[in-house]
XYZ file of C-alpha atoms in Angstrom:
664
model
C 49.912 -20.035 -59.600
C 46.520 -19.700 -61.349
C 46.285 -15.997 -60.544
C 49.550 -15.399 -62.394
C 48.417 -17.133 -65.619
C 47.761 -14.748 -68.437
C 44.177 -14.520 -69.688
C 42.712 -14.097 -73.144
C 39.697 -12.411 -74.711
C 37.440 -15.324 -73.714
C 38.036 -14.739 -69.962
C 37.545 -10.998 -70.386
C 34.277 -11.613 -72.277
C 32.985 -13.895 -69.482
C 33.810 -11.277 -66.847
C 32.111 -8.603 -69.004
C 28.939 -10.752 -69.218
C 28.955 -11.086 -65.415
C 29.151 -7.296 -65.061
C 26.302 -6.739 -67.557
C 24.101 -9.242 -65.717
C 24.846 -7.531 -62.406
C 23.960 -4.136 -63.948
C 20.683 -5.491 -65.321
C 19.718 -7.062 -61.942
C 20.496 -3.870 -60.052
C 23.527 -5.200 -58.192
C 25.680 -2.454 -59.760
C 24.831 1.089 -60.749
C 26.064 2.475 -64.048
C 29.079 4.263 -62.583
C 30.264 1.164 -60.732
C 29.687 -0.949 -63.855
C 31.846 1.329 -65.995
C 34.618 1.445 -63.397
C 34.742 -2.351 -63.178
C 34.539 -2.714 -66.964
C 37.752 -0.687 -67.271
C 39.403 -3.064 -64.786
C 38.287 -6.101 -66.819
C 39.504 -4.710 -70.145
C 42.885 -3.823 -68.616
C 43.352 -7.227 -66.910
C 46.370 -9.284 -68.102
C 46.396 -12.149 -65.574
C 43.683 -13.950 -63.597
C 44.199 -12.054 -60.357
C 43.536 -8.787 -62.186
C 39.918 -9.890 -62.835
C 39.177 -10.825 -59.202
C 38.423 -7.306 -57.841
C 35.869 -6.757 -60.616
C 33.722 -9.908 -60.194
C 34.556 -11.480 -56.797
C 31.329 -10.199 -55.111
C 29.007 -10.948 -58.073
C 27.144 -14.154 -58.998
C 28.882 -15.790 -61.984
C 26.071 -18.093 -63.171
C 27.476 -21.121 -61.363
C 24.969 -20.870 -58.473
C 27.571 -19.457 -56.121
C 26.002 -17.891 -52.983
C 27.247 -16.243 -49.851
C 26.659 -13.331 -47.491
C 29.383 -11.311 -49.179
C 27.680 -11.236 -52.614
C 25.995 -8.033 -53.738
C 22.194 -7.992 -53.644
C 19.922 -7.434 -56.598
C 17.098 -4.906 -56.910
C 14.579 -7.750 -56.521
C 16.251 -8.861 -53.285
C 16.055 -5.308 -51.952
C 12.364 -4.995 -52.866
C 11.587 -8.323 -51.202
C 13.317 -7.181 -48.022
C 11.370 -3.896 -48.076
C 8.106 -5.845 -48.429
C 9.031 -7.929 -45.371
C 9.816 -4.730 -43.502
C 6.430 -3.197 -44.405
C 4.703 -6.363 -43.253
C 6.460 -6.130 -39.901
C 5.248 -2.528 -39.538
C 1.667 -3.528 -40.408
C 1.414 -6.379 -37.902
C 3.124 -4.439 -35.119
C 6.490 -6.172 -35.053
C 8.135 -2.828 -35.784
C 7.272 0.636 -34.532
C 7.172 3.527 -36.985
C 10.494 4.978 -35.831
C 12.271 1.612 -36.026
C 10.736 1.021 -39.459
C 12.123 4.293 -40.785
C 15.621 3.446 -39.536
C 15.458 -0.082 -40.971
C 14.193 1.194 -44.321
C 17.137 3.571 -44.575
C 19.563 0.728 -43.803
C 17.996 -1.460 -46.506
C 18.252 1.282 -49.107
C 21.985 1.548 -48.302
C 22.525 -2.234 -48.102
C 25.092 -3.662 -50.537
C 25.505 -7.343 -49.645
C 23.234 -10.130 -48.442
C 24.904 -9.814 -45.035
C 23.696 -6.200 -44.830
C 20.107 -7.282 -45.593
C 20.200 -10.144 -43.096
C 21.326 -7.772 -40.361
C 18.153 -5.719 -40.915
C 15.429 -8.317 -41.587
C 16.963 -11.495 -40.252
C 15.382 -11.151 -36.808
C 11.934 -9.899 -37.863
C 10.265 -13.268 -37.343
C 11.450 -13.280 -33.720
C 9.753 -9.965 -32.983
C 6.333 -9.862 -31.316
C 3.352 -8.884 -33.462
C 0.084 -7.231 -32.453
C -1.783 -10.528 -32.806
C 0.742 -12.294 -30.578
C 0.475 -9.557 -27.955
C -3.333 -9.774 -28.099
C -3.113 -13.539 -27.556
C -0.886 -12.968 -24.520
C -3.321 -10.387 -23.121
C -6.192 -12.838 -23.658
C -4.295 -15.494 -21.682
C -3.686 -12.990 -18.873
C -7.380 -11.994 -18.804
C -8.405 -15.650 -18.735
C -5.998 -16.211 -15.845
C -7.553 -13.280 -13.959
C -11.057 -14.622 -14.580
C -9.922 -18.015 -13.275
C -8.368 -16.502 -10.174
C -4.792 -17.301 -11.183
C -3.735 -13.637 -11.257
C -4.846 -10.686 -9.146
C -5.793 -7.388 -10.847
C -2.614 -5.632 -9.712
C -0.429 -8.286 -11.338
C -2.711 -8.218 -14.383
C -1.992 -4.500 -14.790
C 1.772 -5.033 -14.584
C 1.796 -8.000 -16.969
C -0.405 -6.338 -19.589
C 1.830 -3.272 -19.510
C 4.876 -5.520 -19.922
C 3.178 -7.365 -22.797
C 2.587 -4.088 -24.607
C 6.270 -3.224 -24.170
C 7.573 -6.671 -25.183
C 9.625 -6.564 -28.373
C 10.252 -10.279 -29.048
C 8.361 -13.555 -28.947
C 10.762 -14.772 -26.273
C 9.833 -11.873 -23.988
C 6.119 -12.581 -24.534
C 6.596 -16.260 -23.814
C 8.333 -15.475 -20.529
C 5.409 -13.257 -19.436
C 2.805 -16.028 -19.897
C 4.932 -19.135 -19.366
C 3.216 -19.916 -16.055
C -0.328 -19.435 -17.417
C -2.511 -22.005 -19.215
C -2.558 -21.661 -23.000
C -6.291 -22.327 -23.238
C -5.937 -25.653 -25.029
C -5.137 -29.114 -23.791
C -5.616 -30.646 -20.357
C -2.567 -29.050 -18.707
C -3.260 -26.821 -15.702
C -1.304 -23.759 -14.706
C 1.018 -24.120 -11.716
C -0.419 -20.845 -10.371
C -2.932 -20.924 -7.555
C -6.490 -19.747 -8.216
C -8.965 -18.122 -5.818
C -10.714 -21.475 -5.461
C -7.416 -23.180 -4.584
C -6.734 -20.623 -1.844
C -10.259 -20.833 -0.407
C -10.032 -24.624 -0.267
C -6.771 -24.411 1.688
C -8.234 -21.831 4.093
C -11.200 -24.156 4.677
C -8.791 -26.970 5.585
C -6.985 -24.649 7.996
C -10.321 -23.792 9.647
C -11.057 -27.499 10.042
C -7.604 -28.025 11.579
C -8.267 -25.290 14.163
C -11.629 -26.776 15.095
C -10.009 -30.197 15.459
C -7.291 -28.783 17.712
C -4.504 -29.547 15.215
C -3.545 -25.862 14.833
C -3.593 -23.044 17.384
C -4.829 -19.570 16.444
C -1.427 -17.850 16.039
C -0.262 -20.543 13.635
C -3.612 -20.411 11.840
C -3.237 -16.647 11.297
C 0.319 -17.102 10.050
C -0.698 -19.774 7.550
C -3.704 -17.820 6.281
C -1.429 -14.875 5.512
C 0.879 -17.243 3.642
C -2.102 -18.665 1.725
C -3.135 -15.290 0.330
C 0.488 -14.422 -0.443
C 1.030 -17.706 -2.318
C 1.161 -17.603 -6.091
C 1.779 -21.285 -6.908
C -0.241 -24.380 -6.037
C 2.897 -26.065 -4.744
C 3.218 -23.303 -2.124
C -0.349 -24.018 -0.991
C 0.315 -27.737 -0.836
C 3.255 -27.207 1.513
C 1.036 -25.170 3.874
C -1.282 -28.142 4.502
C 1.110 -31.034 3.912
C 1.305 -31.804 7.648
C -2.481 -31.691 8.191
C -4.768 -34.738 8.141
C -6.851 -35.227 5.021
C -10.447 -34.014 5.488
C -13.077 -36.715 5.864
C -15.730 -36.747 3.103
C -19.071 -35.332 4.207
C -22.480 -36.367 2.873
C -24.168 -33.817 0.683
C -27.001 -31.937 2.312
C -29.579 -29.799 0.623
C -30.570 -26.389 1.888
C -34.032 -26.013 3.412
C -36.517 -24.307 1.126
C -36.996 -20.641 1.687
C -40.088 -19.965 3.777
C -42.525 -17.370 2.505
C -41.734 -13.919 3.772
C -43.931 -10.871 4.009
C -41.709 -8.135 5.346
C -42.474 -4.469 4.693
C -40.096 -2.971 2.190
C -37.913 -0.203 3.591
C -39.163 3.235 2.622
C -36.705 5.088 0.396
C -36.024 8.772 1.002
C -38.564 10.922 -0.827
C -38.476 14.461 -2.150
C -41.923 15.135 -0.670
C -40.703 14.176 2.815
C -37.849 16.623 2.516
C -40.194 19.409 1.393
C -42.504 18.666 4.323
C -39.616 19.009 6.788
C -38.576 22.277 5.147
C -42.125 23.658 5.496
C -42.235 22.590 9.142
C -38.985 24.440 9.733
C -40.359 27.554 8.075
C -43.724 27.678 9.824
C -42.397 26.684 13.244
C -40.096 29.685 13.409
C -42.963 32.231 13.635
C -44.327 31.132 17.077
C -40.764 31.118 18.378
C -40.213 34.679 17.141
C -43.462 35.786 18.841
C -42.391 34.183 22.117
C -39.010 35.954 21.952
C -40.744 39.342 21.403
C -43.120 38.792 24.349
C -40.265 37.843 26.677
C -38.196 40.809 25.563
C -41.075 43.246 26.116
C -41.570 41.794 29.598
C -37.937 42.559 30.385
C -36.885 38.911 30.511
C -33.767 39.331 28.363
C -31.925 36.130 29.365
C -34.900 33.802 28.669
C -35.507 35.623 25.372
C -31.889 35.020 24.290
C -32.070 31.358 25.330
C -35.305 30.778 23.387
C -33.867 32.557 20.335
C -30.711 30.385 20.415
C -32.684 27.136 20.703
C -35.013 28.252 17.909
C -32.092 28.993 15.596
C -30.478 25.608 16.291
C -33.745 23.727 15.691
C -34.456 25.733 12.541
C -31.004 25.140 10.990
C -30.983 21.465 11.985
C -34.405 20.872 10.427
C -33.352 22.578 7.192
C -30.124 20.523 6.969
C -32.042 17.287 7.548
C -34.588 18.339 4.897
C -31.835 19.094 2.396
C -30.143 15.725 2.963
C -33.482 13.926 2.552
C -34.217 15.668 -0.763
C -30.645 15.148 -2.036
C -30.724 11.453 -1.160
C -34.127 11.124 -2.870
C -32.843 12.700 -6.099
C -29.696 10.578 -6.012
C -31.773 7.443 -5.449
C -33.998 8.300 -8.404
C -31.014 8.824 -10.701
C -29.285 5.583 -9.670
C -30.220 2.243 -11.292
C -31.759 -0.077 -8.721
C -32.395 -3.781 -8.683
C -36.051 -4.453 -9.440
C -36.196 -7.926 -7.971
C -35.533 -8.544 -4.310
C -33.937 -11.825 -3.354
C -33.942 -14.028 -0.309
C -30.601 -14.936 1.269
C -29.884 -17.613 3.855
C -27.574 -16.548 6.687
C -26.618 -18.096 10.003
C -26.121 -15.220 12.459
C -25.602 -17.522 15.442
C -23.553 -20.692 14.791
C -25.375 -23.850 15.756
C -28.888 -22.338 15.713
C -29.667 -23.101 12.114
C -30.146 -20.899 9.051
C -32.326 -17.821 8.989
C -33.923 -16.453 5.833
C -33.742 -12.689 5.471
C -35.191 -10.451 2.762
C -32.349 -8.436 1.160
C -32.293 -5.785 -1.545
C -28.881 -5.736 -3.273
C -29.224 -2.040 -4.164
C -29.758 -1.176 -0.485
C -26.986 -3.350 0.946
C -24.187 -1.373 2.617
C -20.910 -2.821 3.886
C -20.021 -2.971 7.542
C -18.600 0.210 9.068
C -14.799 0.226 9.237
C -12.430 3.011 10.194
C -8.709 3.267 10.811
C -7.233 4.900 13.910
C -7.422 8.663 14.379
C -4.650 11.157 13.750
C -4.229 14.194 15.987
C -5.028 16.408 13.003
C -7.240 16.242 9.917
C -6.175 14.014 7.040
C -4.680 15.686 3.963
C -3.787 12.653 1.850
C -4.208 8.897 1.575
C -2.965 6.049 -0.608
C -2.862 2.249 -0.530
C -0.505 -0.516 -1.655
C -0.233 -4.303 -1.641
C 3.093 -5.329 -0.106
C 5.170 -8.080 -1.740
C 3.931 -10.556 0.890
C 0.316 -9.854 -0.147
C -0.588 -7.603 2.804
C -2.693 -4.567 1.808
C -1.720 -1.382 3.635
C -2.991 2.192 3.730
C -0.767 5.235 4.252
C -2.432 8.377 5.620
C -0.878 11.847 5.756
C -2.151 14.334 8.325
C -1.912 17.878 9.582
C -0.300 16.498 12.737
C 3.013 16.403 10.750
C 3.029 12.586 10.490
C 2.023 9.810 8.152
C 0.823 6.449 9.420
C 0.800 2.967 7.942
C -2.207 0.693 8.562
C -2.704 -3.030 7.919
C -5.969 -3.321 5.964
C -6.420 -6.993 6.823
C -7.377 -6.036 10.398
C -7.191 -2.182 10.293
C -4.337 -2.223 12.813
C -1.620 0.433 13.095
C 1.805 -0.713 11.823
C 4.140 2.316 11.751
C 4.238 6.081 12.254
C 6.377 7.972 9.728
C 7.737 10.854 11.802
C 10.185 13.539 10.696
C 8.214 16.292 8.990
C 7.732 19.567 10.859
C 4.595 20.694 8.988
C 1.476 19.152 7.415
C 1.957 16.003 5.308
C -0.029 17.042 2.234
C 0.832 14.173 -0.110
C 1.604 10.455 0.145
C 2.381 7.860 -2.521
C 3.718 4.304 -2.488
C 5.147 1.643 -4.781
C 7.281 -1.516 -4.772
C 10.776 -0.859 -6.135
C 12.375 -3.212 -8.693
C 14.453 -4.812 -5.904
C 11.224 -5.766 -4.058
C 11.393 -3.088 -1.343
C 8.024 -1.353 -0.699
C 8.447 2.368 -0.110
C 6.281 5.380 0.688
C 6.981 8.959 -0.412
C 5.637 11.874 1.645
C 5.700 15.585 0.814
C 5.117 18.333 3.341
C 4.672 22.085 3.497
C 8.031 22.117 5.316
C 9.448 21.814 1.745
C 10.817 18.305 2.215
C 10.016 15.063 0.443
C 10.937 11.905 2.338
C 11.188 8.232 1.373
C 10.279 5.479 3.879
C 10.722 1.708 3.996
C 7.231 0.264 4.484
C 8.594 -2.980 5.911
C 9.570 -1.346 9.199
C 8.706 2.348 8.811
C 12.354 3.428 8.732
C 13.486 6.463 6.672
C 15.424 5.772 3.464
C 16.351 9.361 2.625
C 15.017 12.614 1.204
C 14.303 13.849 -2.311
C 16.263 17.093 -2.827
C 15.006 20.424 -4.103
C 11.258 20.172 -3.449
C 9.435 23.246 -4.774
C 7.589 25.490 -2.293
C 3.933 24.906 -1.429
C 3.786 21.251 -2.558
C 0.367 19.721 -3.198
C 0.514 16.032 -4.090
C 2.937 13.266 -5.064
C 2.539 10.149 -7.206
C 4.756 7.150 -7.941
C 5.223 5.863 -11.476
C 7.179 3.136 -13.251
C 8.606 4.383 -16.560
C 8.634 2.299 -19.728
C 12.195 1.133 -18.990
C 11.234 0.117 -15.436
C 12.722 3.160 -13.683
C 10.735 3.927 -10.493
C 10.096 7.652 -10.103
C 8.251 9.985 -7.755
C 6.349 12.853 -9.411
C 5.339 15.860 -7.288
C 3.622 19.138 -8.122
C 2.972 22.274 -6.140
C -0.377 23.257 -7.605
C 1.099 26.437 -9.078
C 3.483 25.781 -11.950
C 6.111 23.222 -10.863
C 6.337 19.509 -11.699
C 9.337 17.561 -10.397
C 10.530 13.957 -10.740
C 13.082 11.911 -8.803
C 14.594 8.457 -9.354
C 13.569 6.409 -6.316
C 16.616 4.156 -6.630
C 19.217 6.843 -5.892
C 16.923 9.780 -4.932
C 18.427 12.022 -7.626
C 16.195 14.621 -9.228
C 15.505 13.935 -12.902
C 13.351 16.883 -13.999
C 12.324 20.273 -12.634
C 9.628 21.622 -14.959
C 8.133 25.081 -14.726
C 4.803 25.548 -16.498
C 3.876 28.928 -17.952
C 0.263 28.483 -16.825
C -0.940 27.470 -13.383
C -2.821 24.226 -12.850
C -4.921 22.740 -10.089
C -4.483 18.974 -10.529
C -1.763 16.727 -11.966
C -1.408 12.978 -12.540
C 1.423 11.217 -14.406
C 0.840 8.550 -17.069
C 2.635 6.566 -19.782
C 1.552 6.870 -23.428
C 1.466 3.731 -25.627
C 4.768 4.770 -27.238
C 6.429 4.785 -23.798
C 6.507 8.573 -23.378
C 5.935 9.686 -19.766
C 3.444 12.552 -19.564
C 1.743 14.708 -16.964
C -2.001 15.312 -17.317
C -2.841 18.671 -15.739
C -6.145 20.493 -15.248
C -6.031 24.239 -15.467
C -8.707 26.905 -15.141
C -9.610 26.774 -18.829
C -12.061 23.844 -18.586
C -9.774 21.388 -20.340
C -6.931 18.953 -19.666
C -3.428 19.494 -20.984
C -1.002 16.638 -21.592
C 2.663 17.590 -21.152
C 5.819 15.641 -21.924
C 7.178 14.799 -18.480
C 10.763 14.785 -19.774
C 10.857 18.344 -21.127
C 7.548 19.982 -20.176
C 6.509 20.549 -23.797
C 2.743 20.279 -24.515
C 1.626 17.171 -26.422
C -2.136 17.705 -26.844
C -5.333 18.830 -25.112
C -8.491 17.014 -24.044
C -11.434 19.385 -24.417
C -15.067 18.815 -23.487
C -15.703 20.039 -19.962
C -17.635 23.312 -19.781
C -16.351 24.224 -16.311
C -13.043 23.641 -14.456
C -11.992 20.103 -13.526
C -12.018 19.190 -9.822
C -10.247 15.814 -9.890
C -8.445 13.450 -12.281
C -7.028 9.946 -12.106
C -5.470 7.498 -14.562
C -5.438 3.758 -15.154
C -4.569 1.221 -17.863
C -7.253 -1.132 -19.221
C -6.601 -4.825 -19.775
C -5.914 -4.235 -23.479
C -3.183 -1.705 -22.631
C -5.269 1.411 -23.275
C -4.182 4.293 -21.007
C -7.255 6.000 -19.531
C -7.822 9.374 -17.841
C -10.974 10.003 -15.791
C -11.862 13.637 -15.008
C -14.600 15.004 -12.748
C -15.680 18.583 -13.508
C -17.653 21.345 -11.899
C -20.094 20.947 -14.809
C -21.441 17.855 -12.961
C -20.036 15.418 -15.500
C -17.391 12.732 -15.404
C -15.488 12.119 -18.617
C -13.438 9.086 -19.612
C -10.625 9.711 -22.112
C -8.408 7.430 -24.216
C -4.895 8.899 -23.881
C -3.514 6.849 -26.756
C -6.114 7.953 -29.320
C -6.684 11.347 -27.657
C -10.450 10.792 -27.770
C -13.405 10.993 -25.385
C -14.758 7.498 -24.656
C -17.679 8.194 -22.310
C -19.456 11.152 -20.706
C -21.259 10.454 -17.414
C -24.066 12.920 -16.722
C -27.021 13.227 -14.374
C -24.943 13.905 -11.257
C -26.736 15.708 -8.441
C -23.536 17.456 -7.371
C -20.121 17.996 -8.911
C -17.696 15.300 -7.787
C -14.681 16.426 -5.763
C -12.514 13.263 -5.848
C -12.140 10.347 -8.253
C -10.081 7.151 -8.155
C -9.706 4.300 -10.654
C -9.519 0.695 -9.499
C -10.530 -2.841 -10.485
C -13.158 -5.261 -9.209
C -12.161 -8.867 -8.414
C -13.688 -10.039 -11.710
C -11.373 -7.692 -13.626
C -13.934 -4.948 -14.336
C -12.187 -1.545 -14.404
C -14.181 1.051 -12.465
C -14.044 4.694 -11.439
C -15.258 5.763 -7.994
C -16.142 9.400 -7.252
C -17.447 11.308 -4.240
C -18.552 14.842 -3.379
C -19.261 16.803 -0.205
C -22.523 14.970 0.477
C -22.163 11.689 2.434
C -23.830 8.794 0.638
C -23.218 10.139 -2.885
C -20.079 8.081 -3.578
C -20.848 6.186 -6.796
C -19.146 3.640 -9.048
C -19.026 3.445 -12.865
C -17.833 0.753 -15.280
C -14.990 2.226 -17.351
C -15.646 -0.132 -20.265
C -19.030 1.356 -21.150
C -19.563 4.232 -18.702
C -22.546 2.560 -17.008
C -23.246 3.179 -13.317
C -23.019 0.198 -10.974
C -25.599 -0.198 -8.154
C -23.187 0.633 -5.314
C -23.414 3.647 -2.991
C -21.078 4.534 -0.115
C -21.015 7.096 2.663
C -17.578 8.519 1.818
C -17.229 12.239 1.133
C -14.770 15.072 0.506
C -11.680 15.536 -1.667
C -9.683 12.511 -0.486
C -10.280 9.088 -2.025
C -8.107 6.032 -2.634
C -8.539 2.336 -3.434
C -6.679 -0.960 -3.420
C -7.624 -4.016 -5.514
C -7.098 -7.450 -3.958
C -7.754 -10.889 -5.449
C -11.035 -11.328 -3.555
C -12.151 -7.768 -2.793
C -11.648 -4.102 -3.583
C -11.330 -1.595 -0.748
C -12.146 2.124 -0.876
C -10.596 4.612 1.531
C -11.742 8.141 2.320
C -13.639 10.290 4.818
C -16.792 9.006 6.462
C -17.774 10.688 9.751
C -14.390 11.709 11.133
C -11.977 13.873 9.121
C -9.103 12.650 11.315
C -9.597 8.952 10.500
C -9.850 7.177 7.161
C -12.945 5.045 6.568
C -12.577 1.696 4.792
C -15.380 0.399 2.598
C -15.507 -2.821 0.610
C -16.882 -2.841 -2.912
C -19.530 -5.610 -2.994
């Protein structure tokens, strides 16, 4: 055999040259070179040389994964690794691990295991392109804001190009004539119009019409819409008709509330009390005690009522002056009575208010409220009350769906989410020290969350970076607790050294779950939700914070909005730990704030205080105030974003019933 043939000095010299070349190229260090050189010099037959040079290039062009790498190969791999860190294909922690593996790599197989899959990883530019496609789909009505939020969050978590491609596979790429299979707002409205025509023609009855309309707004694909009208006759083409020109109008403009009018009412209240006091004295001196008491009571009621009315007038005037208003009025054509022709009405967009809507009344005052879109597209509200129950309402027609009964004390917190298996659930916490989970499909109980801390305040639902659905509750003193909503097991039971008034959970860009808490030191603290350790502070408020809420912008930026007693609202970037906007000029400190999204994708914050009519809306992108005002008030506020509208929920006139208002 060849390996048994004795070798001479020429073979040893060739093997020595191979070792020297490997040393020069960095494939061997000096110690390894000397060890192998001893083996070569001692070799007597061919097989004795094999251990010394088998894994080294011999000048013949031999390649293979088992060959040792050179210093240049290692440097090239490190450059590729740094490039992957720069363009976002690797996170800093993964880069450090990969760099250590490359520095220890010996063969080409070792290097390939580290950098071989870099090209398949998703870069920042590729994620940005996916986000742009999602935003374009939202603008075109192919995605609703809630799904936009979920997809953008998933895009930011995606590690590979394949995962990104799966997230936008059903959306148009922005080039070429191909259309997305997803249904847009216009597609849905066209189908609803055909259903209306079918009802008028007697083809559909009203129950079937209602059923199909629900299916239309739940549909996500155009094929689903097509099936809903496949059995209906095609609509006949109608001739185009032009609208009649707007007739000239000369209507008096409505008088806005004025500060002077409020002062006048206050003066009237002050001066009118003196004659009443004189009358009371005269009656008392005449011995007419009962009439004197009656006159005094009526005087007090009139006096207080006039002062309250004066205060509201002056407050509304100051709020109106601080709010941007539309300078140009416009004329809108409406048809209040079908068949009687259009009527032109002068409308001021800044003075338009939505129709009054309210849900049914509880037997006790409301303590909490939240909203959710069910998997079938139905928006629902869940209200918790001091009558020991929570109730579920259908926001499409404000009808009652279920009563969640089982608590023995006030329901102080409610939250809701759709679990990964598609089941919509609500979580309620009560001062009876129980937290319960409910199936929103039929209102049935699913179980309890063990070990709730005493004196609970609020509860929130959150999806962790790995998709785990959790409930996060706090007791407003020093306890923050989390439970896995899949098996109801408690995950964390954190005890803070300092008390706090408000708490909302959030996810940092690196996937870390955190709790944002407001204490009595005029700042926000961000705590690691897994171990309770502080991460950083957000300072800027000069007085304590009344309310906080969180959201995620379309580009994946996690946002916190805080409303303080210093009559400011501040918008913070959680990822960069910076203040984005400060909203000033508030007449009163806001008591509740909620983040939501308009149908066009604009992220907004809505805040209210104790004065009805002061509920305002701000654009979270630039901090500008939008020309919307609502009559909600108090410390309870919620919202739900739908494809064609955004609904606000809170107190209006009755503290036992939630009011529903639509953002224009």
